[in-house]
mmCIF file with all atom_site columns, N, CA and C in Angstrom:
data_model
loop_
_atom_site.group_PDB
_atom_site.id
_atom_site.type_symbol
_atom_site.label_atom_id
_atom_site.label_alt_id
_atom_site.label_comp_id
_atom_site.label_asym_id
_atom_site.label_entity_id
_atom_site.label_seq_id
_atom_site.pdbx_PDB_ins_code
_atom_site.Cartn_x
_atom_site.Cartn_y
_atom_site.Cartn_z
_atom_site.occupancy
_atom_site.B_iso_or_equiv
_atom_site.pdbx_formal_charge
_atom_site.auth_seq_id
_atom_site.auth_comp_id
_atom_site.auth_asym_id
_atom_site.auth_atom_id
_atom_site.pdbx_PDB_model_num
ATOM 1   N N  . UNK Z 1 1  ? 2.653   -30.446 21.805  1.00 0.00 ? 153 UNK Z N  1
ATOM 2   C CA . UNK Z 1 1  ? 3.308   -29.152 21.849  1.00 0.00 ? 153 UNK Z CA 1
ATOM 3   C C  . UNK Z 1 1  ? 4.340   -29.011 20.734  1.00 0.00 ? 153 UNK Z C  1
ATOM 4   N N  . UNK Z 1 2  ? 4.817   -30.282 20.443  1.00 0.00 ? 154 UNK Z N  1
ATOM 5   C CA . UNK Z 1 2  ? 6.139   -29.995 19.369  1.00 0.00 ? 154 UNK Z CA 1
ATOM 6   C C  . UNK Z 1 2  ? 5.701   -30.031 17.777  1.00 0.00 ? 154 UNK Z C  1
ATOM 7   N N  . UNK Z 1 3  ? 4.206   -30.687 17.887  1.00 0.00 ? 155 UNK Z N  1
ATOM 8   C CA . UNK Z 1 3  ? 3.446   -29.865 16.789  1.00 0.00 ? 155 UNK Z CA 1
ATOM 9   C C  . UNK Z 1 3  ? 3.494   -28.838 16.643  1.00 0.00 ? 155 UNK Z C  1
ATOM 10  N N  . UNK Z 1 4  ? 2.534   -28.229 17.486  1.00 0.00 ? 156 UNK Z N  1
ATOM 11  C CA . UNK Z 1 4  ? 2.365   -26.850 17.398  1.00 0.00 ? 156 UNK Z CA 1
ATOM 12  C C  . UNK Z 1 4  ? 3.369   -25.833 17.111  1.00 0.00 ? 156 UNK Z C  1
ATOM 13  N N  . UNK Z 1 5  ? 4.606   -25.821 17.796  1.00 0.00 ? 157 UNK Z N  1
ATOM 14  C CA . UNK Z 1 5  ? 5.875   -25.289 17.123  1.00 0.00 ? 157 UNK Z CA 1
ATOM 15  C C  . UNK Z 1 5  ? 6.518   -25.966 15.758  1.00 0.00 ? 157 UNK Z C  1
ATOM 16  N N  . UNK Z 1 6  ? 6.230   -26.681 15.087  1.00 0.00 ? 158 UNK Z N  1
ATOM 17  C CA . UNK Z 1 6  ? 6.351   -26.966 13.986  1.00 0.00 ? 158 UNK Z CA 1
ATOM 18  C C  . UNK Z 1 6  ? 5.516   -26.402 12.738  1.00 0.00 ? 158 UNK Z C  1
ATOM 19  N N  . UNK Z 1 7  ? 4.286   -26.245 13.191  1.00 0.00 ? 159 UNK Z N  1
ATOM 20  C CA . UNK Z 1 7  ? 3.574   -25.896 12.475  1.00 0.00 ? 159 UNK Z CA 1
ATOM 21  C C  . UNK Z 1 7  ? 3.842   -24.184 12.360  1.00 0.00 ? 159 UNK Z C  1
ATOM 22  N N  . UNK Z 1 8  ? 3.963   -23.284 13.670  1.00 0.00 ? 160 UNK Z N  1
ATOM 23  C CA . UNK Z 1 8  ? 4.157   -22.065 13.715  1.00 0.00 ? 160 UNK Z CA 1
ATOM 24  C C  . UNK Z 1 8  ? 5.444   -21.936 12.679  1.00 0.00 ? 160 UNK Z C  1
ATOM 25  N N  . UNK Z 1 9  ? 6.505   -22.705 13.107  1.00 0.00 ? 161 UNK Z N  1
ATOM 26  C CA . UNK Z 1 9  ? 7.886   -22.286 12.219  1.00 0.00 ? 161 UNK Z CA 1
ATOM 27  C C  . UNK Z 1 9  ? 7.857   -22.296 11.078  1.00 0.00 ? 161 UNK Z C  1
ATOM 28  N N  . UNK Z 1 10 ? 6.527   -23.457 10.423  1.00 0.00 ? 162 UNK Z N  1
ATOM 29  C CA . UNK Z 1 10 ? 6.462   -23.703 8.869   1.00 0.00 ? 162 UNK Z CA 1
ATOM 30  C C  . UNK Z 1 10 ? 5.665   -22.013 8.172   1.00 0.00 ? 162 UNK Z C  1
ATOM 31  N N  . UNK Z 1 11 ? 5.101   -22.042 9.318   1.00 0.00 ? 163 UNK Z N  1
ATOM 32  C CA . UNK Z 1 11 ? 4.004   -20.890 8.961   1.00 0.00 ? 163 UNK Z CA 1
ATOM 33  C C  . UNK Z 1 11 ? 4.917   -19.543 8.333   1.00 0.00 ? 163 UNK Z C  1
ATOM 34  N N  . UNK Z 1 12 ? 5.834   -18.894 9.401   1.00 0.00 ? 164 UNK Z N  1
ATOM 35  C CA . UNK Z 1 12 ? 6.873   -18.457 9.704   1.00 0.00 ? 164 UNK Z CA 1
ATOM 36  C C  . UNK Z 1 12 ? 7.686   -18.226 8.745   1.00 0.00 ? 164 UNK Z C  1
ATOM 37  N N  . UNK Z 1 13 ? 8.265   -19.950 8.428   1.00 0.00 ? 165 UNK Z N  1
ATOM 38  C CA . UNK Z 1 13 ? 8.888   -19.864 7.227   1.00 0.00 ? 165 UNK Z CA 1
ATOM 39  C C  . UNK Z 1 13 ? 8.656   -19.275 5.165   1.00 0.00 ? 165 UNK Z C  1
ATOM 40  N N  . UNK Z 1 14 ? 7.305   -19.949 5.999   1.00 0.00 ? 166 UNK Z N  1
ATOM 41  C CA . UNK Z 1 14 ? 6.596   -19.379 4.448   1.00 0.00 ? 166 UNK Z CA 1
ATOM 42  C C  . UNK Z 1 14 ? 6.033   -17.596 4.344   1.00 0.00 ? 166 UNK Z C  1
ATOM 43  N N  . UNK Z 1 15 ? 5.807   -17.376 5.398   1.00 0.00 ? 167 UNK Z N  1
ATOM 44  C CA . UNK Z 1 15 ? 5.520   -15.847 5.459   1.00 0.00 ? 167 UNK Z CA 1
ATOM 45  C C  . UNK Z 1 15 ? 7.014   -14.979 4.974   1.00 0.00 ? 167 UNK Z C  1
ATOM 46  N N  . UNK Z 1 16 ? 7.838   -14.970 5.883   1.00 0.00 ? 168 UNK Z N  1
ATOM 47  C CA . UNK Z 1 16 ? 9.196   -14.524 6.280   1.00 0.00 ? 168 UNK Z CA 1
ATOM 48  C C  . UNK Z 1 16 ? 10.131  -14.755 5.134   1.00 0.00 ? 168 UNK Z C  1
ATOM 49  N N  . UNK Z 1 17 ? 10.669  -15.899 5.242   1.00 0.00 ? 169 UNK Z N  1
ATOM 50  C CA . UNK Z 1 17 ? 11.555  -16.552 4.356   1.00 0.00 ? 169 UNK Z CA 1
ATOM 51  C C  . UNK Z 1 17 ? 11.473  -16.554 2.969   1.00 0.00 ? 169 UNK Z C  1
ATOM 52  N N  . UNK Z 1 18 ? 10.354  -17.389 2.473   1.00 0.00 ? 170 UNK Z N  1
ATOM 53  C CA . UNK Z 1 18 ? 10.067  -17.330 1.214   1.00 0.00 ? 170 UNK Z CA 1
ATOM 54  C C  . UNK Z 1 18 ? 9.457   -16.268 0.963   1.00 0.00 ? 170 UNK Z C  1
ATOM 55  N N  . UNK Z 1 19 ? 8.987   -15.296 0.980   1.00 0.00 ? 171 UNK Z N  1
ATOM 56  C CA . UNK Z 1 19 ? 9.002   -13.907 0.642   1.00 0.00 ? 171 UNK Z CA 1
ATOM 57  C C  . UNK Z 1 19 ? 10.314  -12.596 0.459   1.00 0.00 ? 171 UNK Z C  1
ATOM 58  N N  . UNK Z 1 20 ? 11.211  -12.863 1.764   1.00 0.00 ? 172 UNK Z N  1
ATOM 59  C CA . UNK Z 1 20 ? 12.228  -12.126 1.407   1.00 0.00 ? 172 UNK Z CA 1
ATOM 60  C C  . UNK Z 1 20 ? 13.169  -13.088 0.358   1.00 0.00 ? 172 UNK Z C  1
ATOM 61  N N  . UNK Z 1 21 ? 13.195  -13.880 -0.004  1.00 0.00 ? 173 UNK Z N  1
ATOM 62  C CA . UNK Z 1 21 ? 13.506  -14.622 -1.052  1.00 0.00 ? 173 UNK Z CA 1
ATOM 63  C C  . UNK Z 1 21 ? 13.479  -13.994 -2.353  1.00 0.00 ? 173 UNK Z C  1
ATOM 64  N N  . UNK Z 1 22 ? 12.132  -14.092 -2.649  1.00 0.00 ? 174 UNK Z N  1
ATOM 65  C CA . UNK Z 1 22 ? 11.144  -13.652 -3.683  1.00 0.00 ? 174 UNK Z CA 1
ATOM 66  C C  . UNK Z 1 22 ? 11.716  -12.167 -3.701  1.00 0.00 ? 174 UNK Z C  1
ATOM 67  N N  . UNK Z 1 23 ? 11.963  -11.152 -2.713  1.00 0.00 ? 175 UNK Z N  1
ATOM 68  C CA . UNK Z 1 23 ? 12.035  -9.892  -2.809  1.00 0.00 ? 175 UNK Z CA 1
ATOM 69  C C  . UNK Z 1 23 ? 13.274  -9.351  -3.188  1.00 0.00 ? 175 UNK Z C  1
ATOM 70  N N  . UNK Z 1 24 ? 14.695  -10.632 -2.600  1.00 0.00 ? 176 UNK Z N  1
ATOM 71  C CA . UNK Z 1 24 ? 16.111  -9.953  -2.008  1.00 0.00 ? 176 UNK Z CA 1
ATOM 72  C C  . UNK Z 1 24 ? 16.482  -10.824 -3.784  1.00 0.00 ? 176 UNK Z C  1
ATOM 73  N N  . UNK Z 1 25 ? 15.481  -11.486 -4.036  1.00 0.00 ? 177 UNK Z N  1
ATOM 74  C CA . UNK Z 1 25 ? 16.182  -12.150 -5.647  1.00 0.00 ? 177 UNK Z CA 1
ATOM 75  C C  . UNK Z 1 25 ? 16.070  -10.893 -6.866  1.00 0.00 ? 177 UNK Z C  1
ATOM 76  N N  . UNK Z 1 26 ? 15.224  -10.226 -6.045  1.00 0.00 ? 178 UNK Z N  1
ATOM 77  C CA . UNK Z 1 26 ? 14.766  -8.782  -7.632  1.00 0.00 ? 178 UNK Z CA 1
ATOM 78  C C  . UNK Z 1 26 ? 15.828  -7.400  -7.239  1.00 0.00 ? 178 UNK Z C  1
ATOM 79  N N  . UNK Z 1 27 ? 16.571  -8.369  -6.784  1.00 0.00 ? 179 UNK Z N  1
ATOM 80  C CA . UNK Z 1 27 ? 17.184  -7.109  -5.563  1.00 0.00 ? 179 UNK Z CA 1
ATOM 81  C C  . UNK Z 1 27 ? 17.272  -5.449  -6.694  1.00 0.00 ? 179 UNK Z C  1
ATOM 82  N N  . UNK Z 1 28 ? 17.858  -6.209  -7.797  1.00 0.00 ? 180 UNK Z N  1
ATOM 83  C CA . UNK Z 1 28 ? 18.561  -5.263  -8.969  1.00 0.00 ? 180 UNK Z CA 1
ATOM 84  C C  . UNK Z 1 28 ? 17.118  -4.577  -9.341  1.00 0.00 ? 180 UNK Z C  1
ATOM 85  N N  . UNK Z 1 29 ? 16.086  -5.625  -9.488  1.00 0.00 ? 181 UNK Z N  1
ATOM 86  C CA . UNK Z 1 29 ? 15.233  -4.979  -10.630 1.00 0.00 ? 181 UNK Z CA 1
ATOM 87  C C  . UNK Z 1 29 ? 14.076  -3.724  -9.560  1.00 0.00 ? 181 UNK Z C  1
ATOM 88  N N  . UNK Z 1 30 ? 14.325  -4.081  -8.472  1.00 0.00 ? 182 UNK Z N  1
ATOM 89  C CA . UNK Z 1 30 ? 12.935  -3.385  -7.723  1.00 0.00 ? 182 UNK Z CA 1
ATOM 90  C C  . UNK Z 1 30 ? 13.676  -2.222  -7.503  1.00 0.00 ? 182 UNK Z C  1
ATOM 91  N N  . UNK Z 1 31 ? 12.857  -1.003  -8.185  1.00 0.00 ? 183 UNK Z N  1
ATOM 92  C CA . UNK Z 1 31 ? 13.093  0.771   -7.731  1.00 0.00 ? 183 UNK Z CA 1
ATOM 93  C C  . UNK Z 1 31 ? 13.075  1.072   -6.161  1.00 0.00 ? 183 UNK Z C  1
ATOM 94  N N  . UNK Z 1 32 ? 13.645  2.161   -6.118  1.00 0.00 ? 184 UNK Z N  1
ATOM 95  C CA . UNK Z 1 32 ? 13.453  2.734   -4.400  1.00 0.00 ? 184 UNK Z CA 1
ATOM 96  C C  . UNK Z 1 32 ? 11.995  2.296   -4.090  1.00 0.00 ? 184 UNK Z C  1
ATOM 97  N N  . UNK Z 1 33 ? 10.790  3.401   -4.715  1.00 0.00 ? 185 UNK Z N  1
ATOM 98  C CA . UNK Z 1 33 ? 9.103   3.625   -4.036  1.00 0.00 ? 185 UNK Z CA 1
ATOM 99  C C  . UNK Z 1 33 ? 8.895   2.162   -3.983  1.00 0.00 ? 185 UNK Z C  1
ATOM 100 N N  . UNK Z 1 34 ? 9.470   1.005   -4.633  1.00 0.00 ? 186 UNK Z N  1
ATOM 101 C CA . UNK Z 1 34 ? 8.918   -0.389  -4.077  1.00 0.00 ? 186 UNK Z CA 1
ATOM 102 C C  . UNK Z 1 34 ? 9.372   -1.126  -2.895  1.00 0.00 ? 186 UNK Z C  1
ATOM 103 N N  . UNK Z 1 35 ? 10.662  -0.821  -2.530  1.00 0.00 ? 187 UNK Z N  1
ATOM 104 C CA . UNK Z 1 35 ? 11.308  -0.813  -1.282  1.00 0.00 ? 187 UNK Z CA 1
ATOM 105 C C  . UNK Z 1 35 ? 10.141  -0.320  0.142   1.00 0.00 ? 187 UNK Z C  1
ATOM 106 N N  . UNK Z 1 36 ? 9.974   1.236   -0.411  1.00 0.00 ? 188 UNK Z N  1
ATOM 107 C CA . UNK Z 1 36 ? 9.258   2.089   0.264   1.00 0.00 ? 188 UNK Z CA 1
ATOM 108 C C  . UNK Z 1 36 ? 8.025   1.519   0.646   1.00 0.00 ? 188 UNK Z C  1
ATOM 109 N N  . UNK Z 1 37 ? 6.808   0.962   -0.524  1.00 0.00 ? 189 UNK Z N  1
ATOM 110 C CA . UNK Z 1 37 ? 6.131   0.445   -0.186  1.00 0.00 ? 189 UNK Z CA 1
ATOM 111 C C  . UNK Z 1 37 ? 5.985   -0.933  0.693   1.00 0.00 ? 189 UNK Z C  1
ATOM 112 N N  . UNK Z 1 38 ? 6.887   -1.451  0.004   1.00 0.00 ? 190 UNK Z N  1
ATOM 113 C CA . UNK Z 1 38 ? 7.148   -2.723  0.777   1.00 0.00 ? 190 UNK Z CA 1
ATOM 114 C C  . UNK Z 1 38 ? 7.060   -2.869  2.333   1.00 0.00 ? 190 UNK Z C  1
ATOM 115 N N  . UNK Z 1 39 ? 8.011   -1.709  2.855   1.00 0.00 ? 191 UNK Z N  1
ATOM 116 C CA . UNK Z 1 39 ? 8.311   -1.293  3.963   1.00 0.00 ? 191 UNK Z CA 1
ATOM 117 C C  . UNK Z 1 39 ? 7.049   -1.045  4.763   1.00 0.00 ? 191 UNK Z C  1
ATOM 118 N N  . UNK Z 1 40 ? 6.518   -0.273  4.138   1.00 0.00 ? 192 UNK Z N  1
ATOM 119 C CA . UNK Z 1 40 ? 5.169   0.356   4.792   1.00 0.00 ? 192 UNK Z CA 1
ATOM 120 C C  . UNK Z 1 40 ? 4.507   -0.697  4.884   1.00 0.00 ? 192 UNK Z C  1
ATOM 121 N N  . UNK Z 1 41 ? 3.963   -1.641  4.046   1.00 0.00 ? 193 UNK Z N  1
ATOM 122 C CA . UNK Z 1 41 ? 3.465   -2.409  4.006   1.00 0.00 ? 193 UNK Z CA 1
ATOM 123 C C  . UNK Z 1 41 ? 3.608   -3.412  5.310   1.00 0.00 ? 193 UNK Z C  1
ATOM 124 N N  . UNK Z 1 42 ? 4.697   -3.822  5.643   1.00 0.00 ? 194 UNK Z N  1
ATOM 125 C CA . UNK Z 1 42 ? 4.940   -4.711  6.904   1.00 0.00 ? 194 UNK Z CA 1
ATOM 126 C C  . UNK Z 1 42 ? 5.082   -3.367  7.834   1.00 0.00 ? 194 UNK Z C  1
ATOM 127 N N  . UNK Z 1 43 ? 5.132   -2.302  7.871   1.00 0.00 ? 195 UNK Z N  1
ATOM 128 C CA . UNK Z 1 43 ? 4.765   -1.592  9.475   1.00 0.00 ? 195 UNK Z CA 1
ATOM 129 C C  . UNK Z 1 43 ? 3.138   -1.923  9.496   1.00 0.00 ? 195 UNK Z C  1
ATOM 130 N N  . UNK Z 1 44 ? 2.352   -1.467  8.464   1.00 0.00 ? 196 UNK Z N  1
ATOM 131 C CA . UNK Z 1 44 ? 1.006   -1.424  8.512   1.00 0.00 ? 196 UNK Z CA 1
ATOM 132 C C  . UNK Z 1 44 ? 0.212   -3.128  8.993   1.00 0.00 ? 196 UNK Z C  1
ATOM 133 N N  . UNK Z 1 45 ? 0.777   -4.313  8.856   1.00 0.00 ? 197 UNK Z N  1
ATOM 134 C CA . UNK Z 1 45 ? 0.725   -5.653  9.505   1.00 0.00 ? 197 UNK Z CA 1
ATOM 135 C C  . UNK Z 1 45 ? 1.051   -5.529  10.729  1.00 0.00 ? 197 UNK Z C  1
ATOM 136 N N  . UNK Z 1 46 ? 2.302   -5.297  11.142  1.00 0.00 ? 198 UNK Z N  1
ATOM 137 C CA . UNK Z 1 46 ? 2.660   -5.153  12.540  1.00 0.00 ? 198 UNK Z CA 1
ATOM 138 C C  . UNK Z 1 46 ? 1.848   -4.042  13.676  1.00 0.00 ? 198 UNK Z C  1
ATOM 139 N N  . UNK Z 1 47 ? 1.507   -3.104  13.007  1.00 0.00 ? 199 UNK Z N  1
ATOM 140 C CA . UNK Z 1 47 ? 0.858   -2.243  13.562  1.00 0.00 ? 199 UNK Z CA 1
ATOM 141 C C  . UNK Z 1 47 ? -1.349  -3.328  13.771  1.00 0.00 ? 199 UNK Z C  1
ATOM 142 N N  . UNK Z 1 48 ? -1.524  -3.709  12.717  1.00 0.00 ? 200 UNK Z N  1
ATOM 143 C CA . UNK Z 1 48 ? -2.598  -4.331  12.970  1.00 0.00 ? 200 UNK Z CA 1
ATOM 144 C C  . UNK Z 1 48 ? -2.423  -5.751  13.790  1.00 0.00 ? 200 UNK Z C  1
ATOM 145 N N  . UNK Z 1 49 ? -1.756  -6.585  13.981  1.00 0.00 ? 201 UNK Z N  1
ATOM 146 C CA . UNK Z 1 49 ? -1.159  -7.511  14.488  1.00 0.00 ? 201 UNK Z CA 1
ATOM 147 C C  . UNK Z 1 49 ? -1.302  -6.973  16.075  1.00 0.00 ? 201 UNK Z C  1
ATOM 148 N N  . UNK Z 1 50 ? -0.807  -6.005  16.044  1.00 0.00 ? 202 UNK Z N  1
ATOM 149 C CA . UNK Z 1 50 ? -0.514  -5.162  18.056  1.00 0.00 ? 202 UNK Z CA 1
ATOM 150 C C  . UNK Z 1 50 ? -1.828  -5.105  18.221  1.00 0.00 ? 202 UNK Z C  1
ATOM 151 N N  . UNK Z 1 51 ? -2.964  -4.415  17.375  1.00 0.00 ? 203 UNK Z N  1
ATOM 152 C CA . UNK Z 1 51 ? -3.666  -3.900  18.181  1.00 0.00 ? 203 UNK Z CA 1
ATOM 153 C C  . UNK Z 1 51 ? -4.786  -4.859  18.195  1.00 0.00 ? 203 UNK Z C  1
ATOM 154 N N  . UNK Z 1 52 ? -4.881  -6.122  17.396  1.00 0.00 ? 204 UNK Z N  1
ATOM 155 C CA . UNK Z 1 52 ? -5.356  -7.326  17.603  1.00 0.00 ? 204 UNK Z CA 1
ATOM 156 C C  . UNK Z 1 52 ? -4.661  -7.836  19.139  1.00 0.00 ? 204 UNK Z C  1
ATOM 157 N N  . UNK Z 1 53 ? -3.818  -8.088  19.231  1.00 0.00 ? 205 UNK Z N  1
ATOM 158 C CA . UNK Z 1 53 ? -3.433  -8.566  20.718  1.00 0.00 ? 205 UNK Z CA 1
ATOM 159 C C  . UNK Z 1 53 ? -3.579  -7.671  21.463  1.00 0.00 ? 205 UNK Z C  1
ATOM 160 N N  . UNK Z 1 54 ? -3.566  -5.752  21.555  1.00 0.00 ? 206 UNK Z N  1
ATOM 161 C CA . UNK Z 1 54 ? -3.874  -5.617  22.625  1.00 0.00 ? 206 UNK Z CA 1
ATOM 162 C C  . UNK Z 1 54 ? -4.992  -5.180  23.013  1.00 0.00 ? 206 UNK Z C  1
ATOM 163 N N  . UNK Z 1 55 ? -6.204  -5.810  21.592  1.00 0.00 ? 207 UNK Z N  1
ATOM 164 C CA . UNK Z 1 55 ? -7.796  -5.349  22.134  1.00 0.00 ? 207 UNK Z CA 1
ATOM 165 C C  . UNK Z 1 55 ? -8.458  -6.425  22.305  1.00 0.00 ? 207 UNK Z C  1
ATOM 166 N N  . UNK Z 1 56 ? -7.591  -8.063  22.324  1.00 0.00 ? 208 UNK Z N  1
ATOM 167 C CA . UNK Z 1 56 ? -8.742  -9.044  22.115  1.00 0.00 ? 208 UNK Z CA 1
ATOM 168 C C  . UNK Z 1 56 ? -8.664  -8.578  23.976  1.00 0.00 ? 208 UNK Z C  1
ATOM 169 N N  . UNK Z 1 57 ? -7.893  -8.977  24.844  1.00 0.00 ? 209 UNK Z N  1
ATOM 170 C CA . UNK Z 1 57 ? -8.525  -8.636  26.583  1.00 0.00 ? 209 UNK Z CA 1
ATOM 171 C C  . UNK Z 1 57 ? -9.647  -7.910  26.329  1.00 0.00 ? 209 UNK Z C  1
ATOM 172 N N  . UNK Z 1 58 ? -9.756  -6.738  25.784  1.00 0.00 ? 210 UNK Z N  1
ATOM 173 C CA . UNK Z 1 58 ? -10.813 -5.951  26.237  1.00 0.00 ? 210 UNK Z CA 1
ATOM 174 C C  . UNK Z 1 58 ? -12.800 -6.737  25.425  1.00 0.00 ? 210 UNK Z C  1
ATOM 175 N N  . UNK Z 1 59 ? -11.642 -7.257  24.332  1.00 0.00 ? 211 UNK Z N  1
ATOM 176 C CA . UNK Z 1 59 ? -13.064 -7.899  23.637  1.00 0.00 ? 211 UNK Z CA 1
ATOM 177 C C  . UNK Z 1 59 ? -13.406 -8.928  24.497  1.00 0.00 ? 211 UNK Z C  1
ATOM 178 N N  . UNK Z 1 60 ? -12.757 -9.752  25.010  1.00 0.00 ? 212 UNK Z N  1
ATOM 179 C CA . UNK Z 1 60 ? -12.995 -10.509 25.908  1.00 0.00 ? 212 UNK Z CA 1
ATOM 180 C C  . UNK Z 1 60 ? -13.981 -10.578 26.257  1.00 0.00 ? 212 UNK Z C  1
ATOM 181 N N  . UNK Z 1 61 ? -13.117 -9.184  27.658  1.00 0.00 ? 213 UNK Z N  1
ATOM 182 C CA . UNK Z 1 61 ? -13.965 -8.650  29.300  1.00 0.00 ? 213 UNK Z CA 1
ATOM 183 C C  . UNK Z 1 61 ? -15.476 -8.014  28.198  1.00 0.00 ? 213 UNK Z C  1
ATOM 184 N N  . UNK Z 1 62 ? -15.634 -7.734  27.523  1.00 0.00 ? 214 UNK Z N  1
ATOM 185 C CA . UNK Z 1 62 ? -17.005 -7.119  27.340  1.00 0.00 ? 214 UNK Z CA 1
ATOM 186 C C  . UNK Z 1 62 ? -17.930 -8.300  26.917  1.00 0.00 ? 214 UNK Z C  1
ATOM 187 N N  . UNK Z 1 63 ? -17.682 -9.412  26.463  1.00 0.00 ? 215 UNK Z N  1
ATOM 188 C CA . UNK Z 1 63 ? -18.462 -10.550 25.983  1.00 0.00 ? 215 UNK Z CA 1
ATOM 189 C C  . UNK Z 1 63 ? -19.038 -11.316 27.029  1.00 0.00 ? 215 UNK Z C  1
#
């Protein structure tokens, strides 16, 4: 088990972390519409992310 949460946090870390890294370092150089996109960009993950968890039940029950 304390794998498995190790491995998630590394995962985590590299998604999360080292990306806003990468992003909050250009802080100066990146325009508003890249902000903007950016933004959109992680609603449009989170939004596919939900509806992966709330259609695998139904993929399930039909298999």
């Amino acid at each position: 088990m304390r794998s498995i949460t190790r491995v998630i946090r590394k995962v985590l870390k590299f998604l999360i972390v080292d990306f806003m890294f990468n992003i909050l370092g250009d802080l100066q150089k990146q325009p508003l519409i890249m902000w903007a996109m950016i933004g959109w960009g992680w609603i449009c993950m989170l939004v596919m992310v939900t509806s992966v968890v709330y259609g695998l039940p139904d993929l399930m029950a039909a298999a």
